[in-house]
């Protein structure tokens, strides 16, 4: 299964084009942020695919986003400008960080795409007002989609969409939970590849694969020592060479908090009669992106206790905190998160990511971090 | 009438003497620290070579990052303006000029008359400059010239993160330690710089004809990478590093004296 | 011989005096039994300022900007934020200066850091909510924190649902600050504050509109020191009076008497985003060429409430008095407050797309008759730097020469003056072909 | 550019030393550490845990050669050969390419361990100024790394930056420190954080006729400031030591001490018996590696590979 995930993730564009051939009526929609309610797109028989970078220097993006913008966002835009996403029928963003919003804005002007939509995802997600407001936004979004695809979305459609998404979330969570064990049967690179694949594949197909994976896992043999159990936390992250490098020098990633990882699927929808309200509640209650992580009353974040629990449940010896260069929302959280993790006995190491990773420079840092975590072996 | 153009940049100075619009002499020299003095020496030598005296010269216009320091010049014009004029004289069809010198890479959009319509320079970081290549060449323990020819032999492309000159070096060093072929590393360096320069050029918009000037234009490896990066043909003048001086001389001939020279502080 | 008459503003000192008093009052508030609260230029100050008794706020952006004017403090404060706290160097430069100020327990206007009794913060860009969240954490994490979200959509999509969303939060906010301060929000005060908020915002917008005149009565350099009052406390009676009764009439007279901000005005420049505060001398340099920087979406609508009329022109929003609206009660007041901000603050529109920024700024370029544009690619503020490169393309599309330069509104370490001056010189002399005037 | 023939002001002089007081043939355990850095390489040889010899040489573009070269210089004229070595650990950028090494460790671990041996167990913060990057390390009384930080934003604070500078003003890198104090008053520091732009800034100053010594002072304080920024992020504690090439540049070190308000430990061997031995801060990494090797062999954690 892992191979399929890897292959389709690498070959994501042909996958989408293939899907279009087989679903003549279906539309492929590129989304820029995981706050986009894919449920409604599945209800409308669309294929939502997350727009990700190509890990190439985003040379085409510079005239549209100058150098201070997050390399991932610039990479996404660059891919669009290069025509890699020419098969998209539409693009959509949910209000999140300014960096990806700018990539979306430039995309609307520079990359010909038939349909585009800005979903005004509120920020004060811990308030009831936000849930009410978002439900209204979703109603407008649903209407816009209906007009675009020329079909009304019934409650039955919504239930289908919700079920596809919830199933996918539940299954991937099961795979993740297996990593609590010693010598996990799946590496961090593999686990995240599964999530990356789910963001670009038809979830119905993905679900079949994940179910198969869950059946196969128990008999899986990875002839490797887990080494140090690491957690990885941060912004968007789909840098496989980095993950692989770390997992070849005496460590295993056992859990993550990324919007390309657990943060994407951790929370399911609690069904209600009012489907749109149920969806709105889920996106307000999910593990927040730092852009929306503030609580009334105190400076404390909602996301931090969640991360610390994950670290404990998955018995991480240390945490690698990564961040796309210039990612302000995470930059605002990391110094605080670092303190909280270390106060909980989880040493951290911080790395700043760009589209291409200087493996040499990063390897020595991670090696040294691993040595730090197993220092006892060197000294007694 | 006889006019002179002097281009004093980060590393070198160039002089071009025009007589009734024709080049009668040109010279180049490394400036070192005392740029003004070096420029004057070069100017005199070049005149001497051409059998001319200073008072034969009707007008002198200086340009380049240290152009203002040329005390004996009658006027100074901005380097991008000199580039535009120089290129326009040689290739009136040129619409995009890319000048990659020792410490700056810039792109200029020129009008058919040789006017600067838009321009952009590599901001903040020195990646995308001649100095960057030199640093990488040193890490490879070869000369820039060797590096140029070497890189043409390579067909592999290794993505390199040309952000900081020094980190570029450490990337090269770790590539060396991974036993990557020197020729592949050389190409990686040129590709990286070509990428940086191309994105600067894209800011003003790549319109043909594209002319590349400045010291780096002599680097065939870099030019090759740049062609590939922008997917367009590139014109490189015979003396790509003399274009600024030529443009200044043109300005002198045209009687352009925008700013008085500042007395050396 | 200069083209036009010029002279300084008579109300200049008044503006300075109001500003100085603001920072002094905040510091001394406790000694007088008053309250202190922290917020932003876009916090609805009308609400906390309606608490009974004496209340004074500290507005985060103008405080950060003031530090940006003082290189010595700026670098020391920002290095404290980066070193002691460990934040990244590329974050909002106001925010880093503010955090460093807290970390060093230093108030830029003298004395120790004056801790607030509560935080009344707004969220608009992706990090605004973090500003005082982190500031408080650095300061010990004991200040009651309240943050409301105004990211409810662009000005042309504001309906009841959007206003309900914000008003709902404002009710929570009132309940919150009443609880943590043990003081009541007085409706009479609140209502008066809303009238004032409208007057401050609308009269600043009207003043900006006057800059369409040739010669321009105001240059940006001057405007910066004038709009600041509105970023401090727009609901304040004295400040609203300043905009309505002193600044606006005086600028009107300047237009009538053709009094120019720059005596040799021959080229009108459009700006974008905040300037590099430590280097306002750039504008002096431009003046030598008869260039006046006099229009900027940021400078206009940071506080100025404007709208797009039926003809598609940008015009100032009318005050409540002009609309003949009398505020009935608290609910009415809160709705008007939210509506004014959500519909009138055009500079929020770019947060929702590049098309908004292009549309509004090209309108400004036309209506304010700009000949060229100089865009400060501001590494210090993602918010105002949104879509700047798209804007460049759009302006060039209308035939306006544009130059861009990278800098930072309040971090001199990110501003290479020599380089930037070279660029400006080239742009002015070559692209614009201007000569120094006498 | 590798301009042959022209004097290279940026290279530190090479060096080697052999302990006259030790006859390796009488030794039980012989271990070696080889540190292949980006600019220079070092080797250290221990006999029964005592420093026997070390070398400090330049790194070539081929790291296995640089490693061999460093070790052979350290064994020159001693009769000692690779075959006599029980265990060897490679460290530094080129650690994966040290042919004679049985295992590798990062220079972070090795510098902490080496500094602990050279300066003593009171060392709490080690600042290693390498060629390409600087590392700030907090360690315990055993020399165990507690946490560390490496510069990632900009390289202006690295040894390489100083070398580029030395080359530019044509002053040997080892003279910069002393000369940077031969000034009337401390000039403002070079503001640019980019090595190359700092270079153009320096050229500007030279053109303005600012005396060379003042410019060296301005550059040294800029570098001291960058290092201070990194140390502040980590938190610096006494005993504080600086290893690597820059440690030899008091122009930077003294100014850094001033900024931090903390003195760096004196460059004297912790072991009284070592008083007479040369104290070369550049060998810290190699020495640390050799010490780890010695401990592993001594505790029987690894098998000796000694051939003769």
PDB file of C-alpha atoms in Angstrom, chain A residues 112-342:
ATOM      1  CA  UNK A 112      -6.158  30.691 -15.767  1.00  0.00           C
ATOM      2  CA  UNK A 113      -8.652  28.570 -13.800  1.00  0.00           C
ATOM      3  CA  UNK A 114     -12.381  28.537 -14.685  1.00  0.00           C
ATOM      4  CA  UNK A 115     -13.718  28.884 -11.161  1.00  0.00           C
ATOM      5  CA  UNK A 116     -12.340  30.232  -7.879  1.00  0.00           C
ATOM      6  CA  UNK A 117     -13.777  30.774  -4.420  1.00  0.00           C
ATOM      7  CA  UNK A 118     -12.650  32.513  -1.226  1.00  0.00           C
ATOM      8  CA  UNK A 119     -14.278  30.906   1.792  1.00  0.00           C
ATOM      9  CA  UNK A 120     -14.276  33.331   4.692  1.00  0.00           C
ATOM     10  CA  UNK A 121     -13.243  30.922   7.441  1.00  0.00           C
ATOM     11  CA  UNK A 122     -13.546  32.866  10.721  1.00  0.00           C
ATOM     12  CA  UNK A 123     -10.673  33.141  13.207  1.00  0.00           C
ATOM     13  CA  UNK A 124     -12.412  33.322  16.582  1.00  0.00           C
ATOM     14  CA  UNK A 125     -13.113  29.592  16.296  1.00  0.00           C
ATOM     15  CA  UNK A 126     -13.620  29.026  20.017  1.00  0.00           C
ATOM     16  CA  UNK A 127     -16.727  31.228  20.008  1.00  0.00           C
ATOM     17  CA  UNK A 128     -20.291  30.189  19.203  1.00  0.00           C
ATOM     18  CA  UNK A 129     -20.518  33.238  16.961  1.00  0.00           C
ATOM     19  CA  UNK A 130     -17.861  31.742  14.703  1.00  0.00           C
ATOM     20  CA  UNK A 131     -19.726  28.440  14.388  1.00  0.00           C
ATOM     21  CA  UNK A 132     -22.916  30.281  13.477  1.00  0.00           C
ATOM     22  CA  UNK A 133     -21.054  32.539  11.047  1.00  0.00           C
ATOM     23  CA  UNK A 134     -19.249  29.639   9.395  1.00  0.00           C
ATOM     24  CA  UNK A 135     -22.494  27.700   8.948  1.00  0.00           C
ATOM     25  CA  UNK A 136     -23.739  30.724   7.018  1.00  0.00           C
ATOM     26  CA  UNK A 137     -20.546  30.839   4.948  1.00  0.00           C
ATOM     27  CA  UNK A 138     -20.950  27.148   4.167  1.00  0.00           C
ATOM     28  CA  UNK A 139     -24.547  27.701   3.033  1.00  0.00           C
ATOM     29  CA  UNK A 140     -23.312  30.355   0.586  1.00  0.00           C
ATOM     30  CA  UNK A 141     -20.467  28.108  -0.486  1.00  0.00           C
ATOM     31  CA  UNK A 142     -22.864  25.208  -1.075  1.00  0.00           C
ATOM     32  CA  UNK A 143     -25.051  27.468  -3.193  1.00  0.00           C
ATOM     33  CA  UNK A 144     -22.073  28.667  -5.225  1.00  0.00           C
ATOM     34  CA  UNK A 145     -20.944  25.092  -5.827  1.00  0.00           C
ATOM     35  CA  UNK A 146     -24.453  24.041  -6.834  1.00  0.00           C
ATOM     36  CA  UNK A 147     -24.618  26.813  -9.410  1.00  0.00           C
ATOM     37  CA  UNK A 148     -21.175  25.943 -10.678  1.00  0.00           C
ATOM     38  CA  UNK A 149     -21.624  22.187 -11.070  1.00  0.00           C
ATOM     39  CA  UNK A 150     -25.310  22.595 -11.983  1.00  0.00           C
ATOM     40  CA  UNK A 151     -26.742  20.184  -9.444  1.00  0.00           C
ATOM     41  CA  UNK A 152     -28.429  20.647  -6.096  1.00  0.00           C
ATOM     42  CA  UNK A 153     -26.630  19.164  -3.128  1.00  0.00           C
ATOM     43  CA  UNK A 154     -29.152  17.212  -1.040  1.00  0.00           C
ATOM     44  CA  UNK A 155     -28.795  16.216   2.597  1.00  0.00           C
ATOM     45  CA  UNK A 156     -28.119  12.703   1.330  1.00  0.00           C
ATOM     46  CA  UNK A 157     -25.222  14.101  -0.718  1.00  0.00           C
ATOM     47  CA  UNK A 158     -23.873  15.900   2.346  1.00  0.00           C
ATOM     48  CA  UNK A 159     -24.168  12.729   4.414  1.00  0.00           C
ATOM     49  CA  UNK A 160     -22.174  10.918   1.750  1.00  0.00           C
ATOM     50  CA  UNK A 161     -19.508  13.617   1.769  1.00  0.00           C
ATOM     51  CA  UNK A 162     -19.336  13.592   5.551  1.00  0.00           C
ATOM     52  CA  UNK A 163     -19.095   9.808   5.604  1.00  0.00           C
ATOM     53  CA  UNK A 164     -16.258   9.714   3.048  1.00  0.00           C
ATOM     54  CA  UNK A 165     -14.270  12.239   5.056  1.00  0.00           C
ATOM     55  CA  UNK A 166     -15.004  10.771   8.469  1.00  0.00           C
ATOM     56  CA  UNK A 167     -14.106   7.268   7.312  1.00  0.00           C
ATOM     57  CA  UNK A 168     -10.832   8.514   5.948  1.00  0.00           C
ATOM     58  CA  UNK A 169     -10.100  10.323   9.219  1.00  0.00           C
ATOM     59  CA  UNK A 170     -10.992   7.321  11.333  1.00  0.00           C
ATOM     60  CA  UNK A 171      -8.863   4.919   9.275  1.00  0.00           C
ATOM     61  CA  UNK A 172      -5.784   7.115   9.156  1.00  0.00           C
ATOM     62  CA  UNK A 173      -6.058   7.674  12.891  1.00  0.00           C
ATOM     63  CA  UNK A 174      -6.012   3.896  13.418  1.00  0.00           C
ATOM     64  CA  UNK A 175      -2.802   3.661  11.403  1.00  0.00           C
ATOM     65  CA  UNK A 176      -1.301   6.460  13.464  1.00  0.00           C
ATOM     66  CA  UNK A 177      -2.317   4.807  16.736  1.00  0.00           C
ATOM     67  CA  UNK A 178      -0.376   1.672  15.822  1.00  0.00           C
ATOM     68  CA  UNK A 179       2.773   3.778  16.122  1.00  0.00           C
ATOM     69  CA  UNK A 180       2.433   4.022  19.891  1.00  0.00           C
ATOM     70  CA  UNK A 181       4.040   0.570  20.044  1.00  0.00           C
ATOM     71  CA  UNK A 182       7.776  -0.004  20.251  1.00  0.00           C
ATOM     72  CA  UNK A 183       9.444  -0.442  16.867  1.00  0.00           C
ATOM     73  CA  UNK A 184       6.395   0.836  14.990  1.00  0.00           C
ATOM     74  CA  UNK A 185       5.329  -1.237  12.026  1.00  0.00           C
ATOM     75  CA  UNK A 186       5.273   1.858   9.872  1.00  0.00           C
ATOM     76  CA  UNK A 187       7.871   4.626   9.693  1.00  0.00           C
ATOM     77  CA  UNK A 188       7.060   8.300  10.062  1.00  0.00           C
ATOM     78  CA  UNK A 189       7.906   8.851   6.415  1.00  0.00           C
ATOM     79  CA  UNK A 190       5.457   6.133   5.413  1.00  0.00           C
ATOM     80  CA  UNK A 191       2.713   7.367   7.726  1.00  0.00           C
ATOM     81  CA  UNK A 192       2.946  10.897   6.425  1.00  0.00           C
ATOM     82  CA  UNK A 193       3.125   9.707   2.833  1.00  0.00           C
ATOM     83  CA  UNK A 194      -0.254   8.106   3.504  1.00  0.00           C
ATOM     84  CA  UNK A 195      -1.640  11.467   4.615  1.00  0.00           C
ATOM     85  CA  UNK A 196      -0.077  13.336   1.696  1.00  0.00           C
ATOM     86  CA  UNK A 197      -1.665  10.819  -0.633  1.00  0.00           C
ATOM     87  CA  UNK A 198      -5.065  11.294   0.993  1.00  0.00           C
ATOM     88  CA  UNK A 199      -4.874  15.007   0.217  1.00  0.00           C
ATOM     89  CA  UNK A 200      -4.504  14.399  -3.509  1.00  0.00           C
ATOM     90  CA  UNK A 201      -6.421  11.129  -4.030  1.00  0.00           C
ATOM     91  CA  UNK A 202     -10.094  10.296  -4.214  1.00  0.00           C
ATOM     92  CA  UNK A 203     -10.767   9.483  -0.572  1.00  0.00           C
ATOM     93  CA  UNK A 204     -12.990   6.556  -1.492  1.00  0.00           C
ATOM     94  CA  UNK A 205     -10.052   4.927  -3.208  1.00  0.00           C
ATOM     95  CA  UNK A 206      -7.710   6.014  -0.457  1.00  0.00           C
ATOM     96  CA  UNK A 207      -9.971   4.463   2.168  1.00  0.00           C
ATOM     97  CA  UNK A 208      -9.734   1.076   0.447  1.00  0.00           C
ATOM     98  CA  UNK A 209      -5.952   1.292   0.514  1.00  0.00           C
ATOM     99  CA  UNK A 210      -5.801   2.334   4.162  1.00  0.00           C
ATOM    100  CA  UNK A 211      -8.115  -0.524   5.138  1.00  0.00           C
ATOM    101  CA  UNK A 212      -5.807  -2.903   3.292  1.00  0.00           C
ATOM    102  CA  UNK A 213      -2.825  -1.349   5.044  1.00  0.00           C
ATOM    103  CA  UNK A 214      -4.488  -1.866   8.420  1.00  0.00           C
ATOM    104  CA  UNK A 215      -4.985  -5.549   7.563  1.00  0.00           C
ATOM    105  CA  UNK A 216      -1.371  -5.932   6.447  1.00  0.00           C
ATOM    106  CA  UNK A 217       0.267  -3.986   9.279  1.00  0.00           C
ATOM    107  CA  UNK A 218       0.382  -6.780  11.868  1.00  0.00           C
ATOM    108  CA  UNK A 219       2.420  -8.985   9.529  1.00  0.00           C
ATOM    109  CA  UNK A 220       4.709  -6.213   8.441  1.00  0.00           C
ATOM    110  CA  UNK A 221       8.415  -6.621   9.257  1.00  0.00           C
ATOM    111  CA  UNK A 222      10.655  -3.569   9.157  1.00  0.00           C
ATOM    112  CA  UNK A 223      14.156  -4.822   9.770  1.00  0.00           C
ATOM    113  CA  UNK A 224      15.248  -1.699  11.534  1.00  0.00           C
ATOM    114  CA  UNK A 225      15.840  -0.460  15.047  1.00  0.00           C
ATOM    115  CA  UNK A 226      13.513   2.410  15.897  1.00  0.00           C
ATOM    116  CA  UNK A 227      16.388   4.302  17.510  1.00  0.00           C
ATOM    117  CA  UNK A 228      15.206   7.547  19.071  1.00  0.00           C
ATOM    118  CA  UNK A 229      11.431   8.118  19.025  1.00  0.00           C
ATOM    119  CA  UNK A 230      10.837  11.588  17.623  1.00  0.00           C
ATOM    120  CA  UNK A 231       7.841  13.853  17.239  1.00  0.00           C
ATOM    121  CA  UNK A 232       7.757  16.375  14.430  1.00  0.00           C
ATOM    122  CA  UNK A 233       5.686  19.537  14.721  1.00  0.00           C
ATOM    123  CA  UNK A 234       5.115  22.563  12.560  1.00  0.00           C
ATOM    124  CA  UNK A 235       3.631  24.151   9.494  1.00  0.00           C
ATOM    125  CA  UNK A 236       2.973  22.527   6.130  1.00  0.00           C
ATOM    126  CA  UNK A 237       5.489  19.743   5.616  1.00  0.00           C
ATOM    127  CA  UNK A 238       5.781  17.194   2.823  1.00  0.00           C
ATOM    128  CA  UNK A 239       9.549  16.961   2.608  1.00  0.00           C
ATOM    129  CA  UNK A 240      10.182  13.250   2.201  1.00  0.00           C
ATOM    130  CA  UNK A 241      13.974  13.462   1.661  1.00  0.00           C
ATOM    131  CA  UNK A 242      14.265  15.085   5.078  1.00  0.00           C
ATOM    132  CA  UNK A 243      12.053  12.506   6.792  1.00  0.00           C
ATOM    133  CA  UNK A 244      13.951   9.671   5.120  1.00  0.00           C
ATOM    134  CA  UNK A 245      17.324  11.141   6.042  1.00  0.00           C
ATOM    135  CA  UNK A 246      16.373  11.389   9.708  1.00  0.00           C
ATOM    136  CA  UNK A 247      14.973   7.870   9.772  1.00  0.00           C
ATOM    137  CA  UNK A 248      18.238   6.471   8.386  1.00  0.00           C
ATOM    138  CA  UNK A 249      20.461   7.977  11.085  1.00  0.00           C
ATOM    139  CA  UNK A 250      19.012   6.338  14.167  1.00  0.00           C
ATOM    140  CA  UNK A 251      15.553   7.766  14.722  1.00  0.00           C
ATOM    141  CA  UNK A 252      11.889   7.136  13.942  1.00  0.00           C
ATOM    142  CA  UNK A 253       9.152   9.725  13.744  1.00  0.00           C
ATOM    143  CA  UNK A 254       6.318   8.272  15.800  1.00  0.00           C
ATOM    144  CA  UNK A 255       3.859  11.181  15.676  1.00  0.00           C
ATOM    145  CA  UNK A 256       3.444  14.591  14.106  1.00  0.00           C
ATOM    146  CA  UNK A 257       1.405  17.765  14.261  1.00  0.00           C
ATOM    147  CA  UNK A 258       1.289  19.145  10.723  1.00  0.00           C
ATOM    148  CA  UNK A 259      -1.535  20.265   8.464  1.00  0.00           C
ATOM    149  CA  UNK A 260      -0.072  17.666   6.103  1.00  0.00           C
ATOM    150  CA  UNK A 261      -0.223  15.176   8.945  1.00  0.00           C
ATOM    151  CA  UNK A 262      -2.326  14.519  12.025  1.00  0.00           C
ATOM    152  CA  UNK A 263      -3.759  18.047  12.237  1.00  0.00           C
ATOM    153  CA  UNK A 264      -5.485  17.389   8.925  1.00  0.00           C
ATOM    154  CA  UNK A 265      -7.534  14.388   9.960  1.00  0.00           C
ATOM    155  CA  UNK A 266      -7.482  14.143  13.763  1.00  0.00           C
ATOM    156  CA  UNK A 267     -11.037  15.358  14.382  1.00  0.00           C
ATOM    157  CA  UNK A 268     -14.181  13.810  12.927  1.00  0.00           C
ATOM    158  CA  UNK A 269     -17.540  15.447  12.312  1.00  0.00           C
ATOM    159  CA  UNK A 270     -20.167  14.889  14.974  1.00  0.00           C
ATOM    160  CA  UNK A 271     -23.323  14.513  12.920  1.00  0.00           C
ATOM    161  CA  UNK A 272     -26.317  16.783  13.496  1.00  0.00           C
ATOM    162  CA  UNK A 273     -29.616  17.180  11.755  1.00  0.00           C
ATOM    163  CA  UNK A 274     -28.291  20.509  10.441  1.00  0.00           C
ATOM    164  CA  UNK A 275     -25.484  19.084   8.324  1.00  0.00           C
ATOM    165  CA  UNK A 276     -23.833  22.393   7.520  1.00  0.00           C
ATOM    166  CA  UNK A 277     -23.762  23.306  11.205  1.00  0.00           C
ATOM    167  CA  UNK A 278     -22.205  19.927  11.948  1.00  0.00           C
ATOM    168  CA  UNK A 279     -19.482  20.585   9.368  1.00  0.00           C
ATOM    169  CA  UNK A 280     -18.970  24.133  10.681  1.00  0.00           C
ATOM    170  CA  UNK A 281     -18.587  22.819  14.225  1.00  0.00           C
ATOM    171  CA  UNK A 282     -15.908  20.355  13.128  1.00  0.00           C
ATOM    172  CA  UNK A 283     -13.793  22.995  11.412  1.00  0.00           C
ATOM    173  CA  UNK A 284     -14.109  25.327  14.401  1.00  0.00           C
ATOM    174  CA  UNK A 285     -13.348  22.569  16.930  1.00  0.00           C
ATOM    175  CA  UNK A 286     -10.492  20.862  15.050  1.00  0.00           C
ATOM    176  CA  UNK A 287      -6.896  21.160  16.228  1.00  0.00           C
ATOM    177  CA  UNK A 288      -6.357  24.768  15.157  1.00  0.00           C
ATOM    178  CA  UNK A 289      -3.784  26.230  12.842  1.00  0.00           C
ATOM    179  CA  UNK A 290      -1.804  28.893  14.765  1.00  0.00           C
ATOM    180  CA  UNK A 291      -3.607  31.561  12.729  1.00  0.00           C
ATOM    181  CA  UNK A 292      -6.766  30.731  14.671  1.00  0.00           C
ATOM    182  CA  UNK A 293      -5.319  29.624  17.960  1.00  0.00           C
ATOM    183  CA  UNK A 294      -6.421  32.148  20.552  1.00  0.00           C
ATOM    184  CA  UNK A 295      -8.769  31.678  23.478  1.00  0.00           C
ATOM    185  CA  UNK A 296     -10.783  34.332  25.244  1.00  0.00           C
ATOM    186  CA  UNK A 297      -9.537  35.025  28.746  1.00  0.00           C
ATOM    187  CA  UNK A 298      -5.936  33.894  28.559  1.00  0.00           C
ATOM    188  CA  UNK A 299      -2.820  33.869  26.388  1.00  0.00           C
ATOM    189  CA  UNK A 300      -2.722  30.082  26.421  1.00  0.00           C
ATOM    190  CA  UNK A 301      -3.206  28.213  23.161  1.00  0.00           C
ATOM    191  CA  UNK A 302      -5.606  25.371  22.512  1.00  0.00           C
ATOM    192  CA  UNK A 303      -3.109  23.437  20.390  1.00  0.00           C
ATOM    193  CA  UNK A 304      -0.279  23.110  22.920  1.00  0.00           C
ATOM    194  CA  UNK A 305      -1.875  20.705  25.412  1.00  0.00           C
ATOM    195  CA  UNK A 306      -2.915  18.558  22.454  1.00  0.00           C
ATOM    196  CA  UNK A 307       0.683  18.404  21.189  1.00  0.00           C
ATOM    197  CA  UNK A 308       2.036  17.590  24.634  1.00  0.00           C
ATOM    198  CA  UNK A 309      -0.500  14.798  25.020  1.00  0.00           C
ATOM    199  CA  UNK A 310       0.500  13.366  21.658  1.00  0.00           C
ATOM    200  CA  UNK A 311       4.157  13.463  22.689  1.00  0.00           C
ATOM    201  CA  UNK A 312       3.339  11.556  25.868  1.00  0.00           C
ATOM    202  CA  UNK A 313       0.906   9.032  24.348  1.00  0.00           C
ATOM    203  CA  UNK A 314       3.367   8.234  21.577  1.00  0.00           C
ATOM    204  CA  UNK A 315       6.323   8.247  23.982  1.00  0.00           C
ATOM    205  CA  UNK A 316       8.456  10.669  21.997  1.00  0.00           C
ATOM    206  CA  UNK A 317      11.982  11.176  23.377  1.00  0.00           C
ATOM    207  CA  UNK A 318      12.321  14.485  21.628  1.00  0.00           C
ATOM    208  CA  UNK A 319      10.591  16.824  19.228  1.00  0.00           C
ATOM    209  CA  UNK A 320      11.789  18.395  15.998  1.00  0.00           C
ATOM    210  CA  UNK A 321      10.055  21.744  15.549  1.00  0.00           C
ATOM    211  CA  UNK A 322      10.055  22.792  11.934  1.00  0.00           C
ATOM    212  CA  UNK A 323       8.640  25.765  10.128  1.00  0.00           C
ATOM    213  CA  UNK A 324       8.512  27.096   6.631  1.00  0.00           C
ATOM    214  CA  UNK A 325      10.804  30.118   6.472  1.00  0.00           C
ATOM    215  CA  UNK A 326       8.803  33.321   7.105  1.00  0.00           C
ATOM    216  CA  UNK A 327       5.782  31.411   8.435  1.00  0.00           C
ATOM    217  CA  UNK A 328       4.621  34.079  10.874  1.00  0.00           C
ATOM    218  CA  UNK A 329       1.820  32.149  12.601  1.00  0.00           C
ATOM    219  CA  UNK A 330       4.170  29.334  13.597  1.00  0.00           C
ATOM    220  CA  UNK A 331       6.987  31.756  14.379  1.00  0.00           C
ATOM    221  CA  UNK A 332       4.670  33.353  16.913  1.00  0.00           C
ATOM    222  CA  UNK A 333       3.978  29.999  18.597  1.00  0.00           C
ATOM    223  CA  UNK A 334       7.285  28.145  18.468  1.00  0.00           C
ATOM    224  CA  UNK A 335       9.201  29.899  21.286  1.00  0.00           C
ATOM    225  CA  UNK A 336       6.259  29.275  23.591  1.00  0.00           C
ATOM    226  CA  UNK A 337       5.630  25.710  22.405  1.00  0.00           C
ATOM    227  CA  UNK A 338       9.304  24.901  22.827  1.00  0.00           C
ATOM    228  CA  UNK A 339       9.232  26.029  26.461  1.00  0.00           C
ATOM    229  CA  UNK A 340       6.106  24.020  27.186  1.00  0.00           C
ATOM    230  CA  UNK A 341       7.484  20.843  25.605  1.00  0.00           C
ATOM    231  CA  UNK A 342      10.795  21.170  27.416  1.00  0.00           C
TER     232      UNK A 342
END
